[in-house]
């Protein structure tokens, strides 16, 4: 999935909002849910994209609800990457600055195959 914007009758690719290491294949869109700690777990809703600094085993319950996960740290063998692959959801890890760049409820697309996070624009008028 490639996102683009129209400029003077042509389409140009949009730069990703965040880029990291691809950790679990797939592309999905959903609303951002910033999760700073276990205190934020109750705010996560089905279909949310979890955006966090890192995860550990206590976060595993969220992966059953989430559409995707984006972490600021980690690698392909990190907790987030492994659990995302087990749950079949896209994951991008080591996306430095993701929590600052993304806001709660913003609709984004997570490309876990290429390691990119893009904005999604509404087509509704």
CSV table of C-alpha atoms in Angstrom, one decimal:
chain,number,residue,atom,x,y,z
A,1,UNK,CA,0.0,0.0,0.0
A,2,UNK,CA,1.5,3.3,-1.0
A,3,UNK,CA,0.1,6.6,0.1
A,4,UNK,CA,0.4,9.7,-2.0
A,5,UNK,CA,-0.8,13.3,-2.3
A,6,UNK,CA,-1.9,15.1,-5.4
A,7,UNK,CA,0.3,18.0,-6.4
A,8,UNK,CA,-0.5,19.9,-9.7
A,9,UNK,CA,-2.2,16.9,-11.3
A,10,UNK,CA,0.4,14.3,-10.3
A,11,UNK,CA,0.7,12.0,-7.4
A,12,UNK,CA,3.8,12.1,-5.2
A,13,UNK,CA,4.5,9.6,-2.4
A,14,UNK,CA,4.0,10.8,1.1
A,15,UNK,CA,7.0,10.4,3.4
A,16,UNK,CA,6.4,8.1,6.4
A,17,UNK,CA,5.6,9.7,9.7
A,18,UNK,CA,7.9,7.2,11.4
A,19,UNK,CA,10.3,4.5,10.1
A,20,UNK,CA,11.7,1.6,11.9
A,21,UNK,CA,12.6,-2.1,11.5
A,22,UNK,CA,10.0,-4.3,9.9
A,23,UNK,CA,9.1,-6.9,12.6
A,24,UNK,CA,5.8,-8.6,11.6
A,25,UNK,CA,4.5,-8.6,8.0
A,26,UNK,CA,1.3,-6.9,6.8
A,27,UNK,CA,-0.3,-3.5,6.4
A,28,UNK,CA,-3.2,-2.3,8.4
A,29,UNK,CA,-4.8,1.0,9.3
A,30,UNK,CA,-6.3,2.1,12.7
A,31,UNK,CA,-6.4,4.8,15.3
A,32,UNK,CA,-3.3,5.5,17.4
A,33,UNK,CA,-3.3,4.5,21.0
A,34,UNK,CA,-0.3,5.9,22.9
A,35,UNK,CA,0.5,3.5,25.8
A,36,UNK,CA,3.0,4.7,28.3
A,37,UNK,CA,2.6,2.1,30.9
A,38,UNK,CA,0.3,-0.6,32.3
A,39,UNK,CA,-1.8,2.3,33.7
A,40,UNK,CA,-2.9,3.0,30.0
A,41,UNK,CA,-4.1,-0.6,29.2
A,42,UNK,CA,-7.7,0.2,29.9
A,43,UNK,CA,-7.8,2.8,27.2
A,44,UNK,CA,-6.9,0.3,24.4
A,45,UNK,CA,-9.8,-0.6,22.2
A,46,UNK,CA,-10.1,-3.3,19.6
A,47,UNK,CA,-8.5,-2.2,16.3
A,48,UNK,CA,-6.2,0.4,17.9
A,49,UNK,CA,-2.6,0.7,16.8
A,50,UNK,CA,-0.5,0.4,20.0
A,51,UNK,CA,2.3,3.0,20.0
A,52,UNK,CA,4.8,2.6,22.9
A,53,UNK,CA,8.4,2.8,24.0
A,54,UNK,CA,8.7,-0.9,24.5
A,55,UNK,CA,6.7,-4.0,25.6
A,56,UNK,CA,7.2,-6.8,28.1
A,57,UNK,CA,5.2,-10.0,28.8
A,58,UNK,CA,2.6,-8.1,30.9
A,59,UNK,CA,1.6,-6.3,27.6
A,60,UNK,CA,0.8,-9.6,25.8
A,61,UNK,CA,-2.9,-9.2,26.6
A,62,UNK,CA,-3.1,-6.0,24.4
A,63,UNK,CA,-1.9,-7.8,21.3
A,64,UNK,CA,-5.2,-9.7,21.1
A,65,UNK,CA,-7.0,-6.3,20.8
A,66,UNK,CA,-4.6,-4.4,18.6
A,67,UNK,CA,-4.6,-4.0,14.9
A,68,UNK,CA,-0.8,-3.4,14.9
A,69,UNK,CA,2.0,-2.3,17.2
A,70,UNK,CA,4.8,0.4,16.8
A,71,UNK,CA,7.6,0.6,19.3
A,72,UNK,CA,10.4,3.1,19.7
A,73,UNK,CA,12.9,0.4,20.7
A,74,UNK,CA,13.6,-3.3,20.0
A,75,UNK,CA,14.5,-5.5,17.1
A,76,UNK,CA,13.2,-8.5,15.3
A,77,UNK,CA,13.7,-10.7,18.4
A,78,UNK,CA,12.1,-8.2,20.8
A,79,UNK,CA,9.0,-9.1,22.8
A,80,UNK,CA,6.7,-6.9,20.6
A,81,UNK,CA,8.0,-8.4,17.4
A,82,UNK,CA,7.7,-12.0,18.5
A,83,UNK,CA,4.2,-11.6,20.0
A,84,UNK,CA,3.0,-9.6,17.0
A,85,UNK,CA,4.1,-12.4,14.6
A,86,UNK,CA,2.3,-15.0,16.9
A,87,UNK,CA,-0.9,-12.9,16.8
A,88,UNK,CA,-0.6,-12.2,13.1
A,89,UNK,CA,-0.6,-8.4,13.4
A,90,UNK,CA,1.9,-6.0,11.7
A,91,UNK,CA,4.7,-4.5,13.8
A,92,UNK,CA,7.3,-1.9,13.3
A,93,UNK,CA,10.0,-1.7,16.0
A,94,UNK,CA,12.9,0.7,16.6
A,95,UNK,CA,10.8,3.6,15.3
A,96,UNK,CA,12.6,6.4,17.2
A,97,UNK,CA,10.4,9.3,18.1
A,98,UNK,CA,7.1,7.5,17.2
A,99,UNK,CA,5.4,8.5,20.5
A,100,UNK,CA,6.2,12.2,19.9
A,101,UNK,CA,5.3,12.1,16.2
A,102,UNK,CA,1.9,10.3,16.6
A,103,UNK,CA,-1.1,11.5,18.5
A,104,UNK,CA,-3.9,9.5,20.1
A,105,UNK,CA,-6.9,8.8,17.8
A,106,UNK,CA,-5.0,9.8,14.6
A,107,UNK,CA,-5.6,7.2,11.9
A,108,UNK,CA,-2.4,5.7,10.6
A,109,UNK,CA,-1.3,2.8,8.4
A,110,UNK,CA,1.4,0.5,9.8
A,111,UNK,CA,3.4,-1.4,7.1
A,112,UNK,CA,5.1,-4.2,9.1
A,113,UNK,CA,6.6,-5.5,5.8
A,114,UNK,CA,8.7,-2.4,5.1
A,115,UNK,CA,8.9,-0.7,8.5
A,116,UNK,CA,6.9,2.4,7.7
A,117,UNK,CA,4.1,4.3,9.4
A,118,UNK,CA,2.0,6.6,7.2
A,119,UNK,CA,-0.8,9.1,7.8
A,120,UNK,CA,-4.2,8.0,6.5
A,121,UNK,CA,-6.4,10.7,5.1
A,122,UNK,CA,-10.2,10.4,5.3
A,123,UNK,CA,-11.9,10.1,1.9
A,124,UNK,CA,-15.2,11.3,3.5
A,125,UNK,CA,-16.5,14.7,2.7
